[in-house]
Tab-separated table of C-alpha atoms in Angstrom:
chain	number	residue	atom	x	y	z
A	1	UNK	CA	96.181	111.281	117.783
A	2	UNK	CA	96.457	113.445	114.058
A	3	UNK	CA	95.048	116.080	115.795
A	4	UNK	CA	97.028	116.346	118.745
A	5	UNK	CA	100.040	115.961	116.599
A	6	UNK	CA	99.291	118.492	114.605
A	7	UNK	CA	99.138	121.228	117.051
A	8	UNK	CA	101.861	119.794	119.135
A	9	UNK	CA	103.934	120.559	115.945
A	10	UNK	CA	102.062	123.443	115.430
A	11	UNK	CA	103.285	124.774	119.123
A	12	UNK	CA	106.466	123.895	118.264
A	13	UNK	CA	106.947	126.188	114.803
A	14	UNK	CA	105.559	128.972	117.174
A	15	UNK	CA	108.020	128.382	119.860
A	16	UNK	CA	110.460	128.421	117.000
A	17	UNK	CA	109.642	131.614	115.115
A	18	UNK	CA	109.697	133.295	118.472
A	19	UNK	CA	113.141	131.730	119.534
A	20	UNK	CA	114.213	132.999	115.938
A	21	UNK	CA	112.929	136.700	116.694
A	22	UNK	CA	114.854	136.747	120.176
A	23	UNK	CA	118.288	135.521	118.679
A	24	UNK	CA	117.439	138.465	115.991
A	25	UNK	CA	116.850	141.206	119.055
A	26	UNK	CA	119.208	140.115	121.297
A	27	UNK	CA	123.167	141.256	120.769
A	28	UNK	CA	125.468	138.716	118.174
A	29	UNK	CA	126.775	135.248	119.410
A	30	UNK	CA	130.175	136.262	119.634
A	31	UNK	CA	130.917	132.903	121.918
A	32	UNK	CA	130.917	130.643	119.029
A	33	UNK	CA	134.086	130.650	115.960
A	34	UNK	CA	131.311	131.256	113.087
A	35	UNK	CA	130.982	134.129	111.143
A	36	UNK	CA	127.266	135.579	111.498
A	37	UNK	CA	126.753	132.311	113.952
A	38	UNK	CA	123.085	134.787	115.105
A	39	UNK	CA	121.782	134.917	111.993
A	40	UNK	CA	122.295	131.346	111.147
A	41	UNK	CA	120.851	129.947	114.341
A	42	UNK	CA	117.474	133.279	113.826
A	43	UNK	CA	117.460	131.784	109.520
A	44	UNK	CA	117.101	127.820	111.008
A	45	UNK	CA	114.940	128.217	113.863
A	46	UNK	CA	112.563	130.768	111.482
A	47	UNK	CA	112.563	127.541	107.952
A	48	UNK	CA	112.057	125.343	111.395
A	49	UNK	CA	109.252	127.228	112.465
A	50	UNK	CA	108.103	127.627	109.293
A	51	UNK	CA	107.693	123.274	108.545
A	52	UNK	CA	106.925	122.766	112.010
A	53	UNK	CA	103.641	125.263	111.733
A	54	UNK	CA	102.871	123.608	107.940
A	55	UNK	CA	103.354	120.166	109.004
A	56	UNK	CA	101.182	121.372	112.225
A	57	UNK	CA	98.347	122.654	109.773
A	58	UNK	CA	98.309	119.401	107.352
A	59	UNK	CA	97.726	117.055	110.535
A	60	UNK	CA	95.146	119.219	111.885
A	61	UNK	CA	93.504	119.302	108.439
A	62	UNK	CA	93.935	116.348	107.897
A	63	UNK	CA	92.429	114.994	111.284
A	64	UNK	CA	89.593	117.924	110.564
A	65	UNK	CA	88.791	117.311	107.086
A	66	UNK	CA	89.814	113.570	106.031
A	67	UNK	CA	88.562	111.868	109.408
A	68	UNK	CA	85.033	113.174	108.313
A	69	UNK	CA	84.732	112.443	104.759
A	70	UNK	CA	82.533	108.650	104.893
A	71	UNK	CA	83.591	108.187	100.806
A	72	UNK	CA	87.333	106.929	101.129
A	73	UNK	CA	88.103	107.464	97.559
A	74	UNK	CA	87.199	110.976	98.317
A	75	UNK	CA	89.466	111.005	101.469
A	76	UNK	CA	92.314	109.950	99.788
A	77	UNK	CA	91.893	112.848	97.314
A	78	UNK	CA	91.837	115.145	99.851
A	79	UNK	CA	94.586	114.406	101.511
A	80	UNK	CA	96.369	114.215	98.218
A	81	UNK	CA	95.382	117.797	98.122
A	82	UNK	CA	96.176	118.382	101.178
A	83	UNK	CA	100.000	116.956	100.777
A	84	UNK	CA	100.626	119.138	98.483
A	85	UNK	CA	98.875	122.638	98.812
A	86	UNK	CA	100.049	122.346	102.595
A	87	UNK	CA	103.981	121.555	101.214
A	88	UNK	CA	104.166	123.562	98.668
A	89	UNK	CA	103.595	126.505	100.848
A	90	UNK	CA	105.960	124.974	103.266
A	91	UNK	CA	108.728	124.710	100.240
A	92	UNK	CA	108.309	128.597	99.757
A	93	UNK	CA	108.473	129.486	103.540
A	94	UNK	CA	111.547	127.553	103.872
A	95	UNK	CA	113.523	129.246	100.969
A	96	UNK	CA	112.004	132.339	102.323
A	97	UNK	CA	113.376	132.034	105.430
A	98	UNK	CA	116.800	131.602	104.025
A	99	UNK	CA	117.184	133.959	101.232
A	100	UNK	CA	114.592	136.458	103.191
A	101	UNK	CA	113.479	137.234	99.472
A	102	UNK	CA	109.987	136.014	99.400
A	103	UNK	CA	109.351	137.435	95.973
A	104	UNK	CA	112.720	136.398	94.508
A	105	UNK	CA	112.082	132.655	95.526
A	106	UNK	CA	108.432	132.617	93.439
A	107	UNK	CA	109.800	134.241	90.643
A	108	UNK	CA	113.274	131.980	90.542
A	109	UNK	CA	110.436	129.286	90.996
A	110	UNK	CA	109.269	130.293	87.482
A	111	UNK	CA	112.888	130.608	85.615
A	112	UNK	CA	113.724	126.984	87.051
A	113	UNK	CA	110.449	125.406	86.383
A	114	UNK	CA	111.127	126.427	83.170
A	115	UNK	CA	114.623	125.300	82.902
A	116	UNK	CA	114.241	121.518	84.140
A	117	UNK	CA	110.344	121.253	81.773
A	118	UNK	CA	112.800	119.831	79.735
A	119	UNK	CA	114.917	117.301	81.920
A	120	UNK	CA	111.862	115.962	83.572
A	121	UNK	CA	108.833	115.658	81.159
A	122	UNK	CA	107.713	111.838	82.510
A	123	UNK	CA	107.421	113.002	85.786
A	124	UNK	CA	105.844	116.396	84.431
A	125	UNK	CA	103.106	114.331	82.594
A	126	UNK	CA	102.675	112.336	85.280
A	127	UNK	CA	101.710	115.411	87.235
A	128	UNK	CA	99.517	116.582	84.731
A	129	UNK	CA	98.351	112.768	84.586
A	130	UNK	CA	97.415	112.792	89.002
A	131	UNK	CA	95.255	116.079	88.179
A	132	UNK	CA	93.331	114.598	85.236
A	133	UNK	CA	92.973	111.444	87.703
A	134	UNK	CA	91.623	113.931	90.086
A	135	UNK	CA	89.184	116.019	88.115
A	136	UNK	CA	87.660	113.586	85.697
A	137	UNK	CA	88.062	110.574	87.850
A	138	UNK	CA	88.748	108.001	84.908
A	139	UNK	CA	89.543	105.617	88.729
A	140	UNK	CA	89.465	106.081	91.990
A	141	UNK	CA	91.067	103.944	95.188
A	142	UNK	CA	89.135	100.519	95.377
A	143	UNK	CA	88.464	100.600	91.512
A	144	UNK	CA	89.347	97.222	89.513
A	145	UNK	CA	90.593	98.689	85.864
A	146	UNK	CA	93.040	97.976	83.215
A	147	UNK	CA	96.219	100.249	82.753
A	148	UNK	CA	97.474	99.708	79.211
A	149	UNK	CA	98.271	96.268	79.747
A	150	UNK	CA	98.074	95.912	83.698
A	151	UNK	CA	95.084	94.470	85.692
A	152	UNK	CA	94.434	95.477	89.250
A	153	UNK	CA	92.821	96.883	92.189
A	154	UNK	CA	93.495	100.551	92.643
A	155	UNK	CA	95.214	100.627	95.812
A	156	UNK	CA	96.777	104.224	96.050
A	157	UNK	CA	96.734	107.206	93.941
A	158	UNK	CA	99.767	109.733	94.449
A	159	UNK	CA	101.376	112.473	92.382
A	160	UNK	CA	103.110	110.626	89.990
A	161	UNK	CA	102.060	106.663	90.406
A	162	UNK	CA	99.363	104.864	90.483
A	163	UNK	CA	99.484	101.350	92.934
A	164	UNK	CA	97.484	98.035	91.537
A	165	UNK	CA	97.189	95.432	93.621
A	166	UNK	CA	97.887	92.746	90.592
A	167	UNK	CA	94.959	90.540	89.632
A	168	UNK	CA	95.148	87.977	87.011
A	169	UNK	CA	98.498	88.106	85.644
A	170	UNK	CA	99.765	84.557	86.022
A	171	UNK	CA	96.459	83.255	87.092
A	172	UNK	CA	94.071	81.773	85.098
A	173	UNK	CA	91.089	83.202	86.851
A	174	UNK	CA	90.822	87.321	87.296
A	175	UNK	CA	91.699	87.368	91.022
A	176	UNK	CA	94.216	89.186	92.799
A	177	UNK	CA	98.034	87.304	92.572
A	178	UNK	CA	99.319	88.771	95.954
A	179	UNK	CA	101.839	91.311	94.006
A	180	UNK	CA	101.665	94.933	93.610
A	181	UNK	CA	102.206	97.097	89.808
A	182	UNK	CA	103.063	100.607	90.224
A	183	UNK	CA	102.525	102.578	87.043
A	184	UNK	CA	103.288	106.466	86.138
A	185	UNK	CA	99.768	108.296	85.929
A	186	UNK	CA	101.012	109.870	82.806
A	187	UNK	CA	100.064	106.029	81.247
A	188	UNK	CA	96.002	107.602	81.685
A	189	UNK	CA	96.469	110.040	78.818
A	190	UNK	CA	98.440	107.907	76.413
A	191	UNK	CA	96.533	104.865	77.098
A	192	UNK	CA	93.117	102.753	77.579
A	193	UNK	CA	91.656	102.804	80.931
A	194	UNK	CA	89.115	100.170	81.580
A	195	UNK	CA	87.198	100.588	85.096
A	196	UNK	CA	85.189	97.674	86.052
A	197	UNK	CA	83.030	99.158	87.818
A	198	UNK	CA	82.644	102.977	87.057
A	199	UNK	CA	79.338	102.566	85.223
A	200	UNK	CA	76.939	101.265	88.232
A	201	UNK	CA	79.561	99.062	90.107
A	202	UNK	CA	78.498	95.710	88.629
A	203	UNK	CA	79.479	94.163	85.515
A	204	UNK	CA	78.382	91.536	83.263
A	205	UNK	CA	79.764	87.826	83.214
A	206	UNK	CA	79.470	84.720	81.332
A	207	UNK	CA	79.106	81.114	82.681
A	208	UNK	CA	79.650	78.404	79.960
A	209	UNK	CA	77.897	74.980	80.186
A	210	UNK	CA	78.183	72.448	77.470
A	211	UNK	CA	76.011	69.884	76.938
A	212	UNK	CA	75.282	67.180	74.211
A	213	UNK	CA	72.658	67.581	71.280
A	214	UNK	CA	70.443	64.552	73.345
A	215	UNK	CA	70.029	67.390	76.400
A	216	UNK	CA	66.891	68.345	76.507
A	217	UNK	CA	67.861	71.838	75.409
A	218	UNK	CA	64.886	74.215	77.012
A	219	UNK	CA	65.079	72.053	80.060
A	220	UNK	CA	68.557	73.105	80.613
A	221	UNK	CA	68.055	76.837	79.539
A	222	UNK	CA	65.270	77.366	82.365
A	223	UNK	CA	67.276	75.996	84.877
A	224	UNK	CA	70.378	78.415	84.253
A	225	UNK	CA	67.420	81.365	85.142
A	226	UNK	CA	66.536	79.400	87.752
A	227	UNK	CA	69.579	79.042	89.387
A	228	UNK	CA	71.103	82.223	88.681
A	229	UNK	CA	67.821	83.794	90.471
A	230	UNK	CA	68.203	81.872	93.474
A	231	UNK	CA	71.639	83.184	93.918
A	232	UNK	CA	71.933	86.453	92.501
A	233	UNK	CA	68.391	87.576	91.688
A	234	UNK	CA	67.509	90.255	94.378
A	235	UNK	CA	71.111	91.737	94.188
A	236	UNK	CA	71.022	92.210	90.091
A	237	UNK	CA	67.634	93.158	90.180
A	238	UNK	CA	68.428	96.659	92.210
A	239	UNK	CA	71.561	96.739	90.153
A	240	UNK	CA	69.540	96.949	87.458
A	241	UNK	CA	67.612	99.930	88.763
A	242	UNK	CA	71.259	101.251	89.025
A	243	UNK	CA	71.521	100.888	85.294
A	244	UNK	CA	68.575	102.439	84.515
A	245	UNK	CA	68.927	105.191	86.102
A	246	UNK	CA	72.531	105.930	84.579
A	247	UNK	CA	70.746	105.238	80.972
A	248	UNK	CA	68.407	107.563	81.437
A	249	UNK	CA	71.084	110.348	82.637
A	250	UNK	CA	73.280	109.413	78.930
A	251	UNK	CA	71.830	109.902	75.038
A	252	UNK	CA	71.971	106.521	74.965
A	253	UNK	CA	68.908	103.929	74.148
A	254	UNK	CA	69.728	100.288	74.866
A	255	UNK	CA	67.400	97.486	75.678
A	256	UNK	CA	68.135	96.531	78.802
A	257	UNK	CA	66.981	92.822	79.957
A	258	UNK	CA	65.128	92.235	83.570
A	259	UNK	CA	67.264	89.776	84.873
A	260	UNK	CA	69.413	87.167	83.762
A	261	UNK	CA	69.860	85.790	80.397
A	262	UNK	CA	70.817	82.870	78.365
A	263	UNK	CA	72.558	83.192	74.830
A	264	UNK	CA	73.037	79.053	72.991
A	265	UNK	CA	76.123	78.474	70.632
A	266	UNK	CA	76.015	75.848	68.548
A	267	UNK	CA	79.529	74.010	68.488
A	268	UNK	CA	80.375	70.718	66.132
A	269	UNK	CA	80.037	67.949	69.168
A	270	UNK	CA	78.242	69.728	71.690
A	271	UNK	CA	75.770	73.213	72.226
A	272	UNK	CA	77.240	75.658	74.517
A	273	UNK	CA	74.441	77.518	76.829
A	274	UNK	CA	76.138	80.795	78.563
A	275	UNK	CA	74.239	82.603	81.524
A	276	UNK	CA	75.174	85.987	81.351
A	277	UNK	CA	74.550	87.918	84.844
A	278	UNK	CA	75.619	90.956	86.652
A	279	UNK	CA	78.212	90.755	89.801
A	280	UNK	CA	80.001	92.696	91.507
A	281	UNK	CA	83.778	93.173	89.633
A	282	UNK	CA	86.126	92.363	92.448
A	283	UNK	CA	83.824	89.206	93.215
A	284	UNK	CA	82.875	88.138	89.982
A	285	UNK	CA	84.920	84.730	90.262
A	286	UNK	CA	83.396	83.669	93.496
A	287	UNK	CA	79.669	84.143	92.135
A	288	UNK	CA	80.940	82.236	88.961
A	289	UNK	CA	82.041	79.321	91.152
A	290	UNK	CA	79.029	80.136	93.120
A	291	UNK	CA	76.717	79.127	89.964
A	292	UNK	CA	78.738	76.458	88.495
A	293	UNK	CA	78.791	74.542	91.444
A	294	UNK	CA	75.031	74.920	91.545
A	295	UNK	CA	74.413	73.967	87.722
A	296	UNK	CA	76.481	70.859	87.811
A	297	UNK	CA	74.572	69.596	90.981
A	298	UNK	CA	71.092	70.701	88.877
A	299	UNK	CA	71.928	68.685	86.081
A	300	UNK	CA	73.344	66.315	87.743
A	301	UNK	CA	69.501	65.421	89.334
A	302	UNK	CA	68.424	64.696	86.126
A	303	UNK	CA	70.665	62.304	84.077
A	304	UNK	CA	67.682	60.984	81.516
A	305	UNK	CA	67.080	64.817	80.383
A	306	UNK	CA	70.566	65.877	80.630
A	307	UNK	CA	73.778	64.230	79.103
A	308	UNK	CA	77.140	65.855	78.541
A	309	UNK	CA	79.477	65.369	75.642
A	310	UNK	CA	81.783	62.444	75.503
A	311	UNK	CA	85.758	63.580	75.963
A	312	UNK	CA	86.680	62.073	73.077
A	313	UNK	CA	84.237	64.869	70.809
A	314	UNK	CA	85.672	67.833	72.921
């Protein structure tokens, strides 16, 4: 469908350009009360052809290019691209056309672009602030990051904003709210940006349990590992390859555990075991619920080894 709009628009701009060079051949409109009425109706038709063949050539990229890219972040880029090599061309044909002073229009480009630096240095910045996104990819579509002080799922990236889809916000837990936060790319180099998943596309999480000082304490810590194997073993065990492998592409040198882990707090009424595992960002919640839901029925089995603290300690 792209494609076939593309060069139906495409056959239109050439219809158009040669529409515009028979009003320019033929002999003045002098039917119609307008002074130079010809080369009005030959300047149109030529900026008509000239949008018409542009737009033409961005759907048939498009369709060309985009349709076969499998990475979607990467699609979207290049359509970004796209957008705006494809129109800015189309903004200089169409002055062009009218002022028929192709080199005049690039250089009063220059003078103006100077001129209004001043009037609009947000959107500017923001510019400047798409192209960084671009290059160094701090994000990309899909991502879950922090903007300054906005949480979300990177849902579009365009020249000048950046759309979350909000998550957290009102919500106690970290999952999306159903609202969407549109902030000026310009916010990525004057603020944090925290990806969630831009390092190997897991990150680490923390499920709390407390239990009493009567719990039989290593009895409880084994089966956190247990549990959190049974449900996420296999899938943080080739993220951990993941991690690896990015460790040993970076000067750093971290120990790196096999598979889950337990860290103990010690608290005034009660200890406080927390199984730290990798999940995936935008479904860390649901594994968390996952495993709790799994622990309390574990401990639950075993009331004379485990015992939770009273509500009037906590």
């Amino acid at each position: 469908m792209s494609r076939r709009l593309g060069l139906g628009a495409f056959a239109a701009g050439l219809l158009a350009a040669v529409l515009s060079a028979l009003v320019r051949a033929t002999t003045p409109l002098s039917d119609f009360d307008v002074p130079n009425a010809d080369l009005l109706l030959s300047t149109g038709l030529s900026a008509a052809a000239v949008a018409l063949v542009a737009y033409g050539v961005y759907r048939f990229l498009a369709a060309f290019l985009v349709a076969r890219i499998a990475d979607r972040r990467r699609a979207h880029d290049v359509r970004n691209v796209l957008r705006l090599g494809v129109g800015g061309v189309a903004l200089v044909g169409v002055l062009g056309a009218f002022t028929e002073q192709w080199l005049g229009v690039l250089v009063s480009f220059g003078v103006i672009g100077f001129a209004i630096t001043f009037a609009l240095q947000q959107p500017i910045l923001s510019f400047i602030g798409w192209f960084y996104i671009l290059v160094k990819r701090p994000y990309a579509v899909g991502d879950r990051v922090n903007i300054g002080s906005v949480s979300g799922d990177v849902a579009e990236v365009d020249f000048l904003v950046t759309t979350l889809w909000e998550t957290g916000g009102p919500l106690a837990s970290n999952q999306p709210t159903g609202r969407t936060v549109t902030v000026p790319n310009s916010l990525v180099l004057s603020s944090e940006v925290v990806n969630y998943g831009a390092l190997f596309d897991r990150v680490w999480t923390e499920v709390p349990v407390q239990v009493s000082y009567e719990t039989d304490l290593p009895f409880v810590r084994q089966l956190l590992l247990d549990v959190a194997d049974e449900e996420v073993g296999d899938d943080m065990d080739a993220a951990m390859r993941r991690y690896r492998d990015r460790l040993a592409e970076s000067p750093l040198d971290l120990d790196v555990a096999d598979g889950p882990t337990v860290n103990v707090a010690q608290e005034e009424s009660w200890v406080v075991f927390r199984l730290r595992v990798l999940v995936p960002p935008t479904r860390a919640q649901r594994v968390k619920n996952r495993l709790y839901e799994r622990i309390l029925d574990r401990l639950g089995d075993h009331p004379d080894r485990v015992s939770f603290p009273v509500s009037r300690n906590r």
